[in-house]
Short mmCIF file of C-alpha atoms in Angstrom, two decimals:
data_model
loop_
_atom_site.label_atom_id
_atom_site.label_comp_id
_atom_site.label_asym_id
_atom_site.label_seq_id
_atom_site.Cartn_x
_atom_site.Cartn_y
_atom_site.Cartn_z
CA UNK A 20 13.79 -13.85 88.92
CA UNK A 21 16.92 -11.83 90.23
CA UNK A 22 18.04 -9.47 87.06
CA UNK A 23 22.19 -9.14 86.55
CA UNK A 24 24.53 -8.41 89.08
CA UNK A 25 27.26 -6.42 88.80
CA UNK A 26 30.14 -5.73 91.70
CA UNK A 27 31.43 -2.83 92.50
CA UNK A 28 28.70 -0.41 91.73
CA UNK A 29 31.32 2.81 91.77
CA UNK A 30 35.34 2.47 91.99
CA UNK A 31 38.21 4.93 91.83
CA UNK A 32 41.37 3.92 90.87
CA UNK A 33 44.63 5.52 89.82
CA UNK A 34 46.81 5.08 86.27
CA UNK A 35 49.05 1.85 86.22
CA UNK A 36 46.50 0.11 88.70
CA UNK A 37 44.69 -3.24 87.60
CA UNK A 38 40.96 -3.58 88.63
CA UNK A 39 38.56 -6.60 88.60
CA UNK A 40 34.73 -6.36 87.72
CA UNK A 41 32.48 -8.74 88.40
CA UNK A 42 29.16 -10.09 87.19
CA UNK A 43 25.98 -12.24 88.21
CA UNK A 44 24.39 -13.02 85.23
CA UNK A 45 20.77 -13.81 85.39
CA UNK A 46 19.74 -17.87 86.56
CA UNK A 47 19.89 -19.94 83.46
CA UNK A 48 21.55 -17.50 80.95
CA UNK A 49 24.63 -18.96 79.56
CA UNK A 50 26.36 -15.82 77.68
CA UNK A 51 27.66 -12.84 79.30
CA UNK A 52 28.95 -9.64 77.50
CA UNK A 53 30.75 -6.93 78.31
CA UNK A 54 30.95 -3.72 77.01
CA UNK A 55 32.55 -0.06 77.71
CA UNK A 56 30.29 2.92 77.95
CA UNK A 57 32.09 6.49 77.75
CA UNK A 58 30.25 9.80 76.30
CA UNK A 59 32.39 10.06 73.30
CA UNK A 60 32.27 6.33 72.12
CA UNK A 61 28.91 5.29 73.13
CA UNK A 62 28.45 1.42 73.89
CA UNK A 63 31.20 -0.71 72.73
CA UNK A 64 31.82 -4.39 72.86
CA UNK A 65 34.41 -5.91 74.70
CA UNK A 66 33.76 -9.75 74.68
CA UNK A 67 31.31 -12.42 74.82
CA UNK A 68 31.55 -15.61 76.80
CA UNK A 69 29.41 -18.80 76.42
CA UNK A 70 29.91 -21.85 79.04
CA UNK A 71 33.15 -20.53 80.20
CA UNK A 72 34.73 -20.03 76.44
CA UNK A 73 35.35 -16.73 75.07
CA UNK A 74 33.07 -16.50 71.57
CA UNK A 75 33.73 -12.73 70.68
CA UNK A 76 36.27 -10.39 71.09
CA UNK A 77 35.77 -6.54 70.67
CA UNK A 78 38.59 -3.99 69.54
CA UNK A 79 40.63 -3.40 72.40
CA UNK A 80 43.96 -3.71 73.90
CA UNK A 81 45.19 -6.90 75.14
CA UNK A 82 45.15 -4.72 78.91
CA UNK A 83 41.72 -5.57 78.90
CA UNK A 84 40.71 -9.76 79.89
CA UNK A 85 37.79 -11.78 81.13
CA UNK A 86 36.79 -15.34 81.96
CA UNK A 87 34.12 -16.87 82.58
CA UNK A 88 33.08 -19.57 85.91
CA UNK A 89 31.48 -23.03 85.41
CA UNK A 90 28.36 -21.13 87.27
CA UNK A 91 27.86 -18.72 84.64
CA UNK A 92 29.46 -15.49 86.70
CA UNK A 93 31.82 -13.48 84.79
CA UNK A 94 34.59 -10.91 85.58
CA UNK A 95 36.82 -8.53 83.29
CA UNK A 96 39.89 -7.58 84.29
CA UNK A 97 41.79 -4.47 82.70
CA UNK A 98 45.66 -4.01 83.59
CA UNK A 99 47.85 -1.18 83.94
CA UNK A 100 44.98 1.73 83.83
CA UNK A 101 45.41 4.48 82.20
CA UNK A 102 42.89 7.84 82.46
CA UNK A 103 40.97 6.66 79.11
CA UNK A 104 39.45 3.59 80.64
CA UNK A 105 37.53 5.91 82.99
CA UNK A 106 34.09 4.48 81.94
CA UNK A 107 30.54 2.79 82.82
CA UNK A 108 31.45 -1.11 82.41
CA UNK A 109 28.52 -2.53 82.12
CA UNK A 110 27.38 -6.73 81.82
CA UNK A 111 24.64 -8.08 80.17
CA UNK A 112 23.47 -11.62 80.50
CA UNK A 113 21.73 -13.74 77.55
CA UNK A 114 20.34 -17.11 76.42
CA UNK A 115 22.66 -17.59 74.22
CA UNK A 116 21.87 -19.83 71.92
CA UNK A 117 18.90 -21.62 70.61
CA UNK A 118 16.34 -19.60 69.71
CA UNK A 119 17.79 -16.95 71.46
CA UNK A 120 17.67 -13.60 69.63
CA UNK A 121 20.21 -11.92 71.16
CA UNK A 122 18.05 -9.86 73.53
CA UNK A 123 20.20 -8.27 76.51
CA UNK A 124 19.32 -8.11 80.12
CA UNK A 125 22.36 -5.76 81.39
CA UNK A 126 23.14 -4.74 85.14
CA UNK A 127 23.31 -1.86 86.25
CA UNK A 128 26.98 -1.21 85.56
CA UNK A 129 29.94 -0.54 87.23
CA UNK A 130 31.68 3.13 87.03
CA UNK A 131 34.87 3.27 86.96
CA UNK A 132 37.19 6.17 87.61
CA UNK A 133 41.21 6.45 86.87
CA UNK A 134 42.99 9.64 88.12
CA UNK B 6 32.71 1.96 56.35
CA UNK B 7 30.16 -0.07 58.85
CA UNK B 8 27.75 2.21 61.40
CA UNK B 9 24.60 3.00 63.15
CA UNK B 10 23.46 6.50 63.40
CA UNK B 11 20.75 8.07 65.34
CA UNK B 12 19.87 11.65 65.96
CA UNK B 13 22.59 12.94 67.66
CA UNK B 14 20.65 16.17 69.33
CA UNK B 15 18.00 15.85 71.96
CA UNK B 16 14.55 15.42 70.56
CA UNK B 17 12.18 17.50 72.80
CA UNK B 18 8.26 16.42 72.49
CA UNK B 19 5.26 17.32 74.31
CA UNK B 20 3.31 15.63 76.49
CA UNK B 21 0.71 13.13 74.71
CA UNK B 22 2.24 13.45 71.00
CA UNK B 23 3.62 10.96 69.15
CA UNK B 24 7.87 10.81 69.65
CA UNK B 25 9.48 9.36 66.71
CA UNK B 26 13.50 8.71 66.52
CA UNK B 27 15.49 7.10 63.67
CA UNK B 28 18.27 4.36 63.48
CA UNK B 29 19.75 4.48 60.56
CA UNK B 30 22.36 1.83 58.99
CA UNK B 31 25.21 0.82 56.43
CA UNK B 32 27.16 -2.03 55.17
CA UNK B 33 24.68 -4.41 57.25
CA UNK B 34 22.02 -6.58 56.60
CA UNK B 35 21.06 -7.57 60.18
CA UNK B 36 18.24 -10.32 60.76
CA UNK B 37 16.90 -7.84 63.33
CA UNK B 38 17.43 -4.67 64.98
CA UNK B 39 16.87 -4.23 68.51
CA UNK B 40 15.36 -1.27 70.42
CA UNK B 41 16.42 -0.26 74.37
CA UNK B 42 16.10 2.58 76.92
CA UNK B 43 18.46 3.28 79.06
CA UNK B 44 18.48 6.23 81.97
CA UNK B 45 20.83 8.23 83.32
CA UNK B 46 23.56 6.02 85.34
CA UNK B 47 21.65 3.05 84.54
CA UNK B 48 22.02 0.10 81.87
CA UNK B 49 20.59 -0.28 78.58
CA UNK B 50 16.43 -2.26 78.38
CA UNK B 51 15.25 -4.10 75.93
CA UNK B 52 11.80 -2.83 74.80
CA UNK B 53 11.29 -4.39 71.51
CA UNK B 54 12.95 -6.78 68.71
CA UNK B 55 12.02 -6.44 64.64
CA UNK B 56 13.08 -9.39 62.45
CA UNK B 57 13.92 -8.20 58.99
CA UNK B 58 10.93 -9.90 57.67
CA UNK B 59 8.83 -7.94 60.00
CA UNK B 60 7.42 -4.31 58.51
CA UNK B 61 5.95 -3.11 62.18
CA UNK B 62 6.39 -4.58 65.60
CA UNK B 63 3.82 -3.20 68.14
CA UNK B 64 4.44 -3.40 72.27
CA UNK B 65 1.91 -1.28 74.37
CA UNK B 66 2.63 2.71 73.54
CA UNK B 67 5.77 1.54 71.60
CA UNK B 68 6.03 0.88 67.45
CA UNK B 69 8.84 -0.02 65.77
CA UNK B 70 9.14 -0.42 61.92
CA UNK B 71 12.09 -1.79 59.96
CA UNK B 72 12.70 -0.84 56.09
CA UNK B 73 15.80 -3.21 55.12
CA UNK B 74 15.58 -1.64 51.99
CA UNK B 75 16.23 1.89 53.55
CA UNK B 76 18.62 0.17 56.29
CA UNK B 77 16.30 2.28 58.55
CA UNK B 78 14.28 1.89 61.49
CA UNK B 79 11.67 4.19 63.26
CA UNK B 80 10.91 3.83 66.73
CA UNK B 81 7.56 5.75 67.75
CA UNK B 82 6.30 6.19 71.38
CA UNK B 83 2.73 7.37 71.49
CA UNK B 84 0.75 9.20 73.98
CA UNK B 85 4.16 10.35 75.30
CA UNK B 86 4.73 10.96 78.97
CA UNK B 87 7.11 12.60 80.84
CA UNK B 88 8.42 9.05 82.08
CA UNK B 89 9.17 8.12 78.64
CA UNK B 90 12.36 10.77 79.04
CA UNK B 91 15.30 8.96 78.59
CA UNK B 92 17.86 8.09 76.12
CA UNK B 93 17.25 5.57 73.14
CA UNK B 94 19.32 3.03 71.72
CA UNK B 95 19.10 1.06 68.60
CA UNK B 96 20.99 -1.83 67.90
CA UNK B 97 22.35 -5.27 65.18
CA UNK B 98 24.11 -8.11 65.34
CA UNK B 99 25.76 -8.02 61.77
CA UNK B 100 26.69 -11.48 61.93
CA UNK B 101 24.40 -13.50 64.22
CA UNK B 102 27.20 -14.06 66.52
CA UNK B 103 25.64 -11.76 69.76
CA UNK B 104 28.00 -9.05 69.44
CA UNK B 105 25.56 -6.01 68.76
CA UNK B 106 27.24 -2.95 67.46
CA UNK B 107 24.91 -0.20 68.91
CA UNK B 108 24.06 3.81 68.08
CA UNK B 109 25.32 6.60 70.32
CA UNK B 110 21.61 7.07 71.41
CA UNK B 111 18.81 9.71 71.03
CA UNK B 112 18.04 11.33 73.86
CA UNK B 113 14.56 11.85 74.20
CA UNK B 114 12.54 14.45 76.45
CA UNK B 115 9.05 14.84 77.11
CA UNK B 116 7.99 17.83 78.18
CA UNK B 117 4.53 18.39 80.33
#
């Protein structure tokens, strides 16, 4: 079956834009995360959805927002960019439930750069 | 306070011995830890999962063990290959609720 979608692969951007991500999870999966790769920080969580409601929520600033369709798709949204969110956004797709443990099927990010 | 650590220096290896990198932990007592790959540019993999009432998991080349008492877990490749290069990440979910905290990563070259 088709693995996890994201869209755009590669983006520049400049400071005080607003950029939209999006993501295919794969058929069936119900949960979609999203997290923010950057050397420094490693992987960090941004937020979880589940059936279009937002279960987790990750340490960051308000600036950065997702929802989630009635198909599954996601997108994140970050506002008013600044140089620090220059990073590899990447989505991964799960169960979600059940006996789901939590095992990740991520795309293959999106990179996003702020001058 | 709560973390993950794994070596933080490159672990070179030659071809056909046995790699082994470390995930260590505090302040958690995850149900399991999860193991991935992930290459330059590209996302994370799942390779295995270890339950905390699992000693050794076993996939292929790839072993995992999981000491709760240690908060540690090893992750061994055997027979290493140059194609095993890549960077390794260990991961929890402290609280069940699918939001893994992860490790910066070892990264992990085989040399021929």
């Amino acid at each position: 079956k088709a693995g996890v979608t994201q869209t755009p692969r590669y983006l520049i951007k400049t400071r005080g834009q607003q950029v939209t991500l999006s993501c295919s999870p794969i058929s069936g999966h119900r949960s979609v995360s999203w997290y923010q790769q950057t050397p420094g920080q490693g992987l960090q969580f941004l937020f979880e959805y589940f059936s279009e409601t937002q279960r987790n929520k990750g340490n960051f600033p308000g600036r950065f927002s997702g929802r989630q369709f009635s198909n599954s798709r996601s997108e994140m949204n970050v506002s008013t960019l600044e140089l620090g969110d220059s990073a590899l956004y990447l989505c991964a797709s799960s169960l979600g439930q059940g006996v789901d443990t939590g095992e990740l099927f991520f795309g293959e990010g999106s990179r996003l750069t702020v001058l | 306070s709560q973390k993950i650590e794994q070596n933080s220096e490159a672990l070179n290896i030659q071809e056909g011995k046995t790699a082994t990198l470390t995930c260590n932990y505090t302040n958690y007592s995850p149900a399991y830890l999860q193991w991935y790959r992930q290459d330059p540019g590209r996302g994370p993999v799942f390779l295995l999962l270890i339950r905390e009432n699992e000693k050794e998991k076993r996939k292929e080349r790839l072993k995992v063990t999981f000491d709760t008492t240690l908060k540690q877990s090893l992750f061994h490749i055997t027979a290493s290959q140059p194609a095993d290069s890549a960077t390794y990440l260990c991961a929890l979910d402290p609280s069940g609720n699918y939001q893994l905290i992860w490790g910066a990563g070892t990264k992990l070259i085989i040399k021929p």
